[in-house]
Coordinates of C-alpha atoms in Angstrom, one line a residue:
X1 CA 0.0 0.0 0.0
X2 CA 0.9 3.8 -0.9
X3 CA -0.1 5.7 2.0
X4 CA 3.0 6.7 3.1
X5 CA 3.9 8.0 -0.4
X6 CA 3.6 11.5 -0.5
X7 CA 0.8 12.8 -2.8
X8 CA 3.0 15.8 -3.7
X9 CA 5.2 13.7 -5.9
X10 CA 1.6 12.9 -8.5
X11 CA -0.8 16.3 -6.9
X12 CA -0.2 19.6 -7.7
X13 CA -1.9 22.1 -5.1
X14 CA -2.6 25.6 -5.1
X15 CA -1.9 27.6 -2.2
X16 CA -1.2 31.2 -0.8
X17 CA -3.7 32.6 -3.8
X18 CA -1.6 31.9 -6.9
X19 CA -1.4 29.4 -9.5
X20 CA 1.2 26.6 -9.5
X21 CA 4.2 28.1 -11.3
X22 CA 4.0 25.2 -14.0
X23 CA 0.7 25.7 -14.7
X24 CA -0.7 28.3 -17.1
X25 CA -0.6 31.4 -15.4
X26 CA -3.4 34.1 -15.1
X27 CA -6.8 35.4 -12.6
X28 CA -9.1 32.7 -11.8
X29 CA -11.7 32.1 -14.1
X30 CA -15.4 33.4 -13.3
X31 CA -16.7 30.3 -12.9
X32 CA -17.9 27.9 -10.2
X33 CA -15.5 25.9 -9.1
X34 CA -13.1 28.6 -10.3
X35 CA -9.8 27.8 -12.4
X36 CA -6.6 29.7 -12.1
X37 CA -5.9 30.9 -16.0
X38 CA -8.7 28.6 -18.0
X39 CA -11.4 25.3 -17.0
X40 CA -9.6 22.4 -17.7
X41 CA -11.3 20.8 -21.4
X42 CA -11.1 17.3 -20.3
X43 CA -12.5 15.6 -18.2
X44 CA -12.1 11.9 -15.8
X45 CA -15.3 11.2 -13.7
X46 CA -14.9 8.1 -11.5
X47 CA -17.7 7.1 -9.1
X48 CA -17.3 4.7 -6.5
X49 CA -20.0 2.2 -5.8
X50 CA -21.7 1.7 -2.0
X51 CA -19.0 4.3 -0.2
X52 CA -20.4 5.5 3.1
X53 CA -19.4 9.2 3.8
X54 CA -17.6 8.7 7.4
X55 CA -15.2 6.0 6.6
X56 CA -13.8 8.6 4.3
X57 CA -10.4 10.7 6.1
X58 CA -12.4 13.9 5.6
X59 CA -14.7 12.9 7.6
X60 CA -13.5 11.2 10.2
X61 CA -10.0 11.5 10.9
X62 CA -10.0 8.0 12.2
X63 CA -10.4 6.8 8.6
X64 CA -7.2 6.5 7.5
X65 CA -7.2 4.3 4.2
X66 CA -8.4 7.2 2.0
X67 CA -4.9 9.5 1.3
X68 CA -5.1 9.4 -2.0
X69 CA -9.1 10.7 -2.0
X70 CA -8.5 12.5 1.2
X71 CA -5.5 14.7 -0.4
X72 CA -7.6 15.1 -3.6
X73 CA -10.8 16.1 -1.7
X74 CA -8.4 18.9 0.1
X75 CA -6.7 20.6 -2.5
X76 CA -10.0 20.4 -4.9
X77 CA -13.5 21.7 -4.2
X78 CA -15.0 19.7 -1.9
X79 CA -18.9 19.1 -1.4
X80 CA -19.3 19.2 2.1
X81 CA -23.1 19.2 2.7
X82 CA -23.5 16.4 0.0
X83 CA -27.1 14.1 -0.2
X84 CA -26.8 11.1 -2.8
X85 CA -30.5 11.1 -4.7
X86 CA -31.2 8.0 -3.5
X87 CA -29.8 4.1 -2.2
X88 CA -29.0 2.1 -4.7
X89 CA -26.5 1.7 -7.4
X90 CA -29.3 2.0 -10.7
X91 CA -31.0 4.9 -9.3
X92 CA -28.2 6.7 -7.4
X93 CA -26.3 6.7 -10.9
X94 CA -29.4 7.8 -13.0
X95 CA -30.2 11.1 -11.4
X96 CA -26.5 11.4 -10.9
X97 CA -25.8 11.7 -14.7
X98 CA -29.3 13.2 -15.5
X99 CA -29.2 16.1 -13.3
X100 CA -32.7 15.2 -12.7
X101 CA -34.6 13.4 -10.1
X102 CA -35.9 10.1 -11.5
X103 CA -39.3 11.1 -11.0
X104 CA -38.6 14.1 -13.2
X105 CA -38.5 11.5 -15.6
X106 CA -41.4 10.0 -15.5
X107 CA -39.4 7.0 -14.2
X108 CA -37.7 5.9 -11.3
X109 CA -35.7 2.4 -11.3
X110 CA -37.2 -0.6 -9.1
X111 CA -35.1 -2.9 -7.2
X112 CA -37.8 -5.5 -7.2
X113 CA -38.8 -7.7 -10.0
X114 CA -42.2 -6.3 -10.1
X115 CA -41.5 -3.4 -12.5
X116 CA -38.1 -4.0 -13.2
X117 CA -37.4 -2.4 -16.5
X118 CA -34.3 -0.4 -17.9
X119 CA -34.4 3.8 -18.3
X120 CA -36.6 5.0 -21.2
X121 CA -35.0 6.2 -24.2
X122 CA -36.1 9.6 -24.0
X123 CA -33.6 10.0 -20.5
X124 CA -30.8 12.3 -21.8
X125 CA -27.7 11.4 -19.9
X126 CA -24.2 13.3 -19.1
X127 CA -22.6 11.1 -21.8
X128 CA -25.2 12.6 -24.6
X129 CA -25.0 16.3 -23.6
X130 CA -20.9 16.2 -24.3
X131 CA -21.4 13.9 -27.7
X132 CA -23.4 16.8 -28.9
X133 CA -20.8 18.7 -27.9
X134 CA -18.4 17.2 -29.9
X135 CA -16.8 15.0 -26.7
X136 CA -15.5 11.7 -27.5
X137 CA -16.5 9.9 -24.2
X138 CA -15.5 6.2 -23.0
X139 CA -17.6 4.1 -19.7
X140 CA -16.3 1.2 -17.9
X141 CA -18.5 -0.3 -15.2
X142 CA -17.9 -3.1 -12.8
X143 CA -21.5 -2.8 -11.9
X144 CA -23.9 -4.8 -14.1
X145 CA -26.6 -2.0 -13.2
X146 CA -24.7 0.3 -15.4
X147 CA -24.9 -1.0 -18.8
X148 CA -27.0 -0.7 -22.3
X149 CA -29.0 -3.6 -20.4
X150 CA -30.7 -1.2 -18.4
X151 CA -30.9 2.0 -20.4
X152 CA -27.7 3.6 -19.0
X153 CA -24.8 4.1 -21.3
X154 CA -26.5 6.6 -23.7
X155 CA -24.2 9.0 -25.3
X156 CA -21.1 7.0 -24.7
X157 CA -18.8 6.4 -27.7
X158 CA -18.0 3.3 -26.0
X159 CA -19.6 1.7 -22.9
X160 CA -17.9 -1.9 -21.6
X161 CA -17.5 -4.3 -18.2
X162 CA -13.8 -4.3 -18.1
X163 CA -12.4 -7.7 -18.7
X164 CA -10.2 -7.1 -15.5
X165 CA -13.1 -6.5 -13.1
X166 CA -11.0 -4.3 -10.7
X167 CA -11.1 -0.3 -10.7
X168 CA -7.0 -0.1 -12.3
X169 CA -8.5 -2.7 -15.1
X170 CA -12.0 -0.4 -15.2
X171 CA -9.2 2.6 -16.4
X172 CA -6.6 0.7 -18.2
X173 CA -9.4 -0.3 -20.5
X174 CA -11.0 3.0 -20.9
X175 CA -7.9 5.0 -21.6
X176 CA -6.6 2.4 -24.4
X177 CA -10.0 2.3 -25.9
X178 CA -10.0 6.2 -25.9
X179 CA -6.7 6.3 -27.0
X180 CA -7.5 4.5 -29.6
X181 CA -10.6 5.7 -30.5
X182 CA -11.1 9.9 -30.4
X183 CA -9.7 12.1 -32.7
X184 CA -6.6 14.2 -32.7
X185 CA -7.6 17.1 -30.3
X186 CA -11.0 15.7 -29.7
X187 CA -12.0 16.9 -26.0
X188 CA -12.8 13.7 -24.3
X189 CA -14.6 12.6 -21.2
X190 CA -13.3 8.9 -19.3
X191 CA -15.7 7.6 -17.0
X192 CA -14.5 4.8 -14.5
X193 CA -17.7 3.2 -12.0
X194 CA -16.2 1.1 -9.5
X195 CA -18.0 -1.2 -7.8
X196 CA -15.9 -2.2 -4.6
X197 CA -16.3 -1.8 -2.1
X198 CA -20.0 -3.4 -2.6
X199 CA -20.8 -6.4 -1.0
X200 CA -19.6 -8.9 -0.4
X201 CA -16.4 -7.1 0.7
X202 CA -13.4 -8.6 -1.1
X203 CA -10.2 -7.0 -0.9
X204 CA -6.5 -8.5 -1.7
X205 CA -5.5 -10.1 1.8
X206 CA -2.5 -7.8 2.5
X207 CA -5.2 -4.8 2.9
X208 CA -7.1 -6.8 5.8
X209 CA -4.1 -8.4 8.5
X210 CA -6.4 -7.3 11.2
X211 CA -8.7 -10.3 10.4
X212 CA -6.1 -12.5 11.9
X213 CA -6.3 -11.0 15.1
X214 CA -10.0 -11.8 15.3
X215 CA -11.8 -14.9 16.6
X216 CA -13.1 -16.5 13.4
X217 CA -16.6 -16.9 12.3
X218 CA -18.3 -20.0 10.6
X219 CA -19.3 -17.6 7.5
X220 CA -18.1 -17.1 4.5
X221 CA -18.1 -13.1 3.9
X222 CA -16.2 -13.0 0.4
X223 CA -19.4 -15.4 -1.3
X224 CA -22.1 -12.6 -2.1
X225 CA -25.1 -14.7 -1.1
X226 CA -23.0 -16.1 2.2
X227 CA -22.5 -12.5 2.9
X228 CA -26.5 -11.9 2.6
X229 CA -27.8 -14.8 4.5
X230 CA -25.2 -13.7 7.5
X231 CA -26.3 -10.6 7.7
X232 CA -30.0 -10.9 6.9
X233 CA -31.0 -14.2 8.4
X234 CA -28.3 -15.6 11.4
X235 CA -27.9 -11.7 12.7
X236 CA -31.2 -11.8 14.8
X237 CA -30.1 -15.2 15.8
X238 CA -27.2 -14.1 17.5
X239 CA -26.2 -12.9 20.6
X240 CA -24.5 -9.4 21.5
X241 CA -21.0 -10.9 21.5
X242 CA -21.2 -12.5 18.4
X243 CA -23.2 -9.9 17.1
X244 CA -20.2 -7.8 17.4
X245 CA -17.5 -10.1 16.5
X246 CA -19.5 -10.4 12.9
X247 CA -19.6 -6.5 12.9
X248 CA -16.0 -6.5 13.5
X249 CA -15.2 -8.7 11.0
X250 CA -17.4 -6.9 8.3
X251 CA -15.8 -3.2 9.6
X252 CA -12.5 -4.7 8.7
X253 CA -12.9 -6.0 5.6
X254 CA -15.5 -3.0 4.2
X255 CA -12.3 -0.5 5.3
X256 CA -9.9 -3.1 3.4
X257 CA -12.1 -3.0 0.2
X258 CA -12.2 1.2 0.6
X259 CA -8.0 1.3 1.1
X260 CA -7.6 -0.7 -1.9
X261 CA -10.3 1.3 -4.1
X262 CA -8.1 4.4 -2.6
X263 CA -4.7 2.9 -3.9
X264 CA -5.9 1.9 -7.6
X265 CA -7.2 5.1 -7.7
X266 CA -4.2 6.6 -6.9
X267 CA -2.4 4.1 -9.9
X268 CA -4.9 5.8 -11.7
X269 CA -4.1 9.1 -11.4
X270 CA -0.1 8.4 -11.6
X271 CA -0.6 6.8 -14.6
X272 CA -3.0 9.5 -16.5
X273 CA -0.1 12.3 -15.3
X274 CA 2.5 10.1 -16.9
X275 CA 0.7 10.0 -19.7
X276 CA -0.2 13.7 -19.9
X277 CA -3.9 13.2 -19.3
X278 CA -4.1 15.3 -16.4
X279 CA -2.1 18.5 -17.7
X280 CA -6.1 19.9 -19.3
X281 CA -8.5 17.1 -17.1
X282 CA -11.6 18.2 -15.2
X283 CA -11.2 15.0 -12.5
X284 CA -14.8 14.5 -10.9
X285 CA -15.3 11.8 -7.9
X286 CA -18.5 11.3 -6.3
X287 CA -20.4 8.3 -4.8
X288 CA -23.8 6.4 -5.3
X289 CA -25.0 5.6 -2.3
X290 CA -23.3 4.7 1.7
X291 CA -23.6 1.9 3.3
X292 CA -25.3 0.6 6.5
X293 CA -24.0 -1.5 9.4
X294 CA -27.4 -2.5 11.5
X295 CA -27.7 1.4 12.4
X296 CA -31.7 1.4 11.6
X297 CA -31.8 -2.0 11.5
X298 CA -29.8 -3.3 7.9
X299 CA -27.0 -3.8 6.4
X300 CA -26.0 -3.0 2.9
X301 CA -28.1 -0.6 1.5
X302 CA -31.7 -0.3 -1.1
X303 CA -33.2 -0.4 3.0
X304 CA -33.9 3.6 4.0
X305 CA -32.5 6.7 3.5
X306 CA -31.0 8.0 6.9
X307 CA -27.3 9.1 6.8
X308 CA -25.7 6.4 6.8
X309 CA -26.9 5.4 2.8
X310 CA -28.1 9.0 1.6
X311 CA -25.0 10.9 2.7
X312 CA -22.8 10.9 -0.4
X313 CA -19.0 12.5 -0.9
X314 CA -18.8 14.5 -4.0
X315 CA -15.8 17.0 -5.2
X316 CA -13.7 18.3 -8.7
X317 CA -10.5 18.7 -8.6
X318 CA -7.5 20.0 -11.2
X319 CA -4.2 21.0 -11.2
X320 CA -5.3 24.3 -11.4
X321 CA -8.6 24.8 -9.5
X322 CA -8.9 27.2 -6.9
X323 CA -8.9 24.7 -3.7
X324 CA -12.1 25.0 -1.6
X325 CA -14.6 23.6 1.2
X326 CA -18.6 24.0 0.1
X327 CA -20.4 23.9 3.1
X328 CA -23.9 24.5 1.2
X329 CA -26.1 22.0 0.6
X330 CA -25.7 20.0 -2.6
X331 CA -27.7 16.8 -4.3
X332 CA -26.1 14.5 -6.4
X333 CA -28.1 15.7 -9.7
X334 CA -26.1 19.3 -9.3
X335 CA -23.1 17.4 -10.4
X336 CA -24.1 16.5 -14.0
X337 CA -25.0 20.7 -14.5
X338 CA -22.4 22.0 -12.6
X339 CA -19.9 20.0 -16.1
X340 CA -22.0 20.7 -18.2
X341 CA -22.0 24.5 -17.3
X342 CA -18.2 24.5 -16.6
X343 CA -17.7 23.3 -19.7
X344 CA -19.5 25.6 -21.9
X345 CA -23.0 23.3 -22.7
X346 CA -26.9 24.3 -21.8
X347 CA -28.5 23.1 -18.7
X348 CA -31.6 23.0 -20.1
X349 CA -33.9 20.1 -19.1
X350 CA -31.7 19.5 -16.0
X351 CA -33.4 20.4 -12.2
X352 CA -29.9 20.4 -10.4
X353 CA -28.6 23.5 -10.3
X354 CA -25.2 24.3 -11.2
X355 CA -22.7 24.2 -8.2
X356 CA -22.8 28.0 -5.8
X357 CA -26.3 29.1 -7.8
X358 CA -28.7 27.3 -5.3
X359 CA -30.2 29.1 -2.4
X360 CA -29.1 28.0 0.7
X361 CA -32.4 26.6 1.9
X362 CA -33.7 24.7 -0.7
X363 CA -35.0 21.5 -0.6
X364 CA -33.1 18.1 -1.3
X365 CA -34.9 15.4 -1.5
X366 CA -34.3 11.4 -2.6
X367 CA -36.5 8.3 -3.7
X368 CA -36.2 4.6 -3.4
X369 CA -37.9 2.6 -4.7
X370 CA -36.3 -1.2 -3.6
X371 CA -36.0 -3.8 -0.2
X372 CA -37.8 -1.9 2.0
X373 CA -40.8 -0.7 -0.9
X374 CA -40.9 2.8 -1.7
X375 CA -39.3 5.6 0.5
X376 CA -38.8 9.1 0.5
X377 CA -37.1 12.2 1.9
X378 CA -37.1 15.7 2.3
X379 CA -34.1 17.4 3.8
X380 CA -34.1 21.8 4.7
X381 CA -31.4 23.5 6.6
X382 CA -30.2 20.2 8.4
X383 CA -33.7 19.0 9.1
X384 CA -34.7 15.5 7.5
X385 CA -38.0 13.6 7.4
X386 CA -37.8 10.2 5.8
X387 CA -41.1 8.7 4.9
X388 CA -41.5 4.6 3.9
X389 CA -45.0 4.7 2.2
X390 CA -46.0 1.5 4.1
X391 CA -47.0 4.3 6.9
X392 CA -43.9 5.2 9.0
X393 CA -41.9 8.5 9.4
X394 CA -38.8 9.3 11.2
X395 CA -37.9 13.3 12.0
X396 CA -34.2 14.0 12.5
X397 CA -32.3 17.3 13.5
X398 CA -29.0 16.8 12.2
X399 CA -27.4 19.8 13.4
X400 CA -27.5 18.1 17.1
X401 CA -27.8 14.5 15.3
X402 CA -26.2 14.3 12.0
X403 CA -26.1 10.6 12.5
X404 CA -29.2 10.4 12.8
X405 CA -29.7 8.4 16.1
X406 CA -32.5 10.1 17.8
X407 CA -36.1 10.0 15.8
X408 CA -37.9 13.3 17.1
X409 CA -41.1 12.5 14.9
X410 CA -44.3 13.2 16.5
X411 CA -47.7 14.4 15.0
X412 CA -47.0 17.7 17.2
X413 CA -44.0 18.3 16.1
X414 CA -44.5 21.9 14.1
X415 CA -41.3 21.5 12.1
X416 CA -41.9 17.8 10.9
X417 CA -45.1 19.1 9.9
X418 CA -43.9 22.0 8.1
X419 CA -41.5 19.2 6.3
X420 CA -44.7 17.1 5.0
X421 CA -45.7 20.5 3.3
X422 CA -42.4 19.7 1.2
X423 CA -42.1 16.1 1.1
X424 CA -46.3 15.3 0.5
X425 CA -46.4 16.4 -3.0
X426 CA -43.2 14.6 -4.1
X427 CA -44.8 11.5 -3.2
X428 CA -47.9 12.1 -4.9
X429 CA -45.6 12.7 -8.0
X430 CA -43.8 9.6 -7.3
X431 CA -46.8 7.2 -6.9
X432 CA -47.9 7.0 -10.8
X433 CA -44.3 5.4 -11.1
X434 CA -43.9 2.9 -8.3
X435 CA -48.1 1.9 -8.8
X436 CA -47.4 -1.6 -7.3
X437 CA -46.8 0.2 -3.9
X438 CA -49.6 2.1 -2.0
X439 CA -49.0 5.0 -0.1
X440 CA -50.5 4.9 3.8
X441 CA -50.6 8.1 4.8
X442 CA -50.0 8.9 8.4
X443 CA -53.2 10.5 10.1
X444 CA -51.6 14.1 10.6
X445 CA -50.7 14.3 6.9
X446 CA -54.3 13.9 5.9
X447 CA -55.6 16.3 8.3
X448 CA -53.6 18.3 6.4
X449 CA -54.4 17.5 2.7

């Protein structure tokens, strides 16, 4: 592992207010993330499958297997107040790239097999706003959710699973197929989605020696179904200790899976500098969905939408950005917008709003439509009401709870209320697409339709 490499051998940083001195010099741009002499033409998104917001360094110093993401986040603009548009890979990545929520769409994906069908035609993705724009643009995905199968690679020159399933193979095979494929001077977009570190959590053994410290358990975490059964089926079976030696065991090897995404991505990154490809690059990271560990009663994720699977990390980065924290509040289908806008394309059709134009109390919300049925949320100025349609509601204050441990909902409680005003008419919108589910109203919300 690389994390005592320093990342100011592959990162250039700007600091004290001036560009890099082998940079192009000049003011920073007007723009939003701002770039010191001109925004960079290129650009590499990568998303990362099922990463859960506090086991990044950022967030929690403790977490100390993300330098290379960590460094990035810190010299780069950095989404602070960052909400994933919902909890699963399908959906998570379609709003993502629409700048829409799904609903906007007329659509939103389903987990289930009742009303499992891919993403209409008439969805126009990231990928298709740059072709039009003359951008020669390349996918790999090790998720099979994000593939022509299901409607999602529209606009991609060139859309594949990687032969070598790992997030270095994802990019080795993207940049050879766009080096062979775009023209001379052709402005290009790369696009890496990386599964890990998704269940079941797999990393190379030299990322996880803590395991043999621990009393071993008669389950087999690395088989995906193993990992299911285990989690789903023999955890209420257990007993507190071995409750906690399983969560142990799963804590380890979910931080193992996260250090080695961290390292390839750092490979990544050395190898597109070597190669030039980072001199005029746009480099956008942002995640899916998090990932739960028995917090509201689950693990994985597809289950609800508190923190610990809505909270997303999001940030752009380039050698010559203007380095800064965003402590607004910012939903995942801003990100599609805020490239588009940056790099000189229309917005229109899009509801996220470009990056530093959104007022800062607007309204984020997020569907999900998968294990649990359909679920919905509302978030304003750190206040959260999540609403599962079979009839319950939780109420969080995350400026005292930001992990959302203590449920203050309560028919009396005037600012839940005020939140249904909000978060009632998205679900009305959303019910014509999820029609196999029925909403149950709580009693205080029809008192007040």
């Amino acid at each position: 592992m690389r994390h005592l490499l320093t990342m100011a051998v592959l990162l250039v940083s700007c600091s004290g207010g001036e560009a890099p001195p082998d940079l192009p010099s000049g003011p920073p741009t007007d723009t939003f993330p701002s770039f010191y002499g001109s925004v960079p033409k290129n650009v590499l998104m990568i998303s990362i499958d099922t990463f859960r917001k506090d086991y990044m360094g950022r967030y929690d110093p403790g977490a100390d297997g993300t330098p290379t993401l960590t460094a990035l986040a810190s010299s780069g603009v950095a989404l602070d107040q960052h909400l994933t548009c919902s909890n699963w890979t399908f959906a998570g990545i379609a709003c993502t790239l629409l700048g829409t929520y799904n609903i906007d769409q007329g659509f939103t994906p389903k987990l289930t097999g009742d009303g499992h069908e891919p993403y209409p035609d008439s969805a126009v993705f990231l990928a298709e706003r740059l072709h039009d724009m003359g951008y020669y643009s390349v996918l790999a995905s090790t998720n099979g959710w994000f593939t022509p199968e299901w409607g999602m690679t529209q606009g991609y020159d060139d859309a594949f699973v990687p032969r070598n399933a790992t997030v270095w193979g994802a990019w080795a095979e993207a940049r050879d197929t766009l080096l062979g494929g775009r023209k001379a001077h052709q402005p290009w977009m790369v696009h890496v989605h990386a599964i890990e570190p998704h269940v079941p959590y797999k990393a190379p053994p030299q990322y996880q020696p803590e395991l043999a410290q621990l009393e071993p358990i008669p389950f087999d975490l690395e088989v995906k179904d193993d990992h299911y059964d285990t989690t789903r089926k023999v955890w209420p079976q257990m007993d507190e200790d071995e409750q906690q030696l399983l969560l142990q065991h799963l804590d380890i090897r979910y931080r193992a899976e996260i250090s080695y995404t961290d390292d390839q991505i750092y490979d990544i990154l050395a190898d597109a500098q070597a190669r030039g490809m980072l001199d005029d690059t746009l480099v956008v990271v942002w995640t899916d969905h998090g990932e739960a560990f028995w917090e509201h009663g689950h693990q994985s994720h597809a289950y609800t939408l508190h923190a610990e699977e809505n909270d997303g990390i999001a940030f752009f980065w380039a050698k010559n950005i203007v380095p800064m924290a965003w402590d607004e509040p910012t939903s995942a289908i801003d990100i599609a917008p805020t490239v588009v806008q940056l790099l000189g394309g229309a917005t229109d059709g899009m509801t996220g709003i470009p990056l530093g134009e959104a007022p800062v109390d607007r309204s984020l919300f997020a569907l999900s439509v998968a294990r649990t049925g359909a679920v919905q949320m509302v978030q304003k100025e750190e206040q959260k009401l999540i609403f599962n349609w079979r009839g319950t509601a939780w109420f969080y204050d995350r400026r005292a709870d930001p992990y959302e441990v203590t449920d203050l909902y309560a028919p009396t409680q005037p600012d839940a209320m005020a939140l249904w005003d909000e978060l009632a008419p998205m679900v009305e919108r959303a019910e014509p697409v999820a029609p196999q589910y029925q909403v149950n109203w709580p009693v205080e919300v029809l008192d007040r339709q």
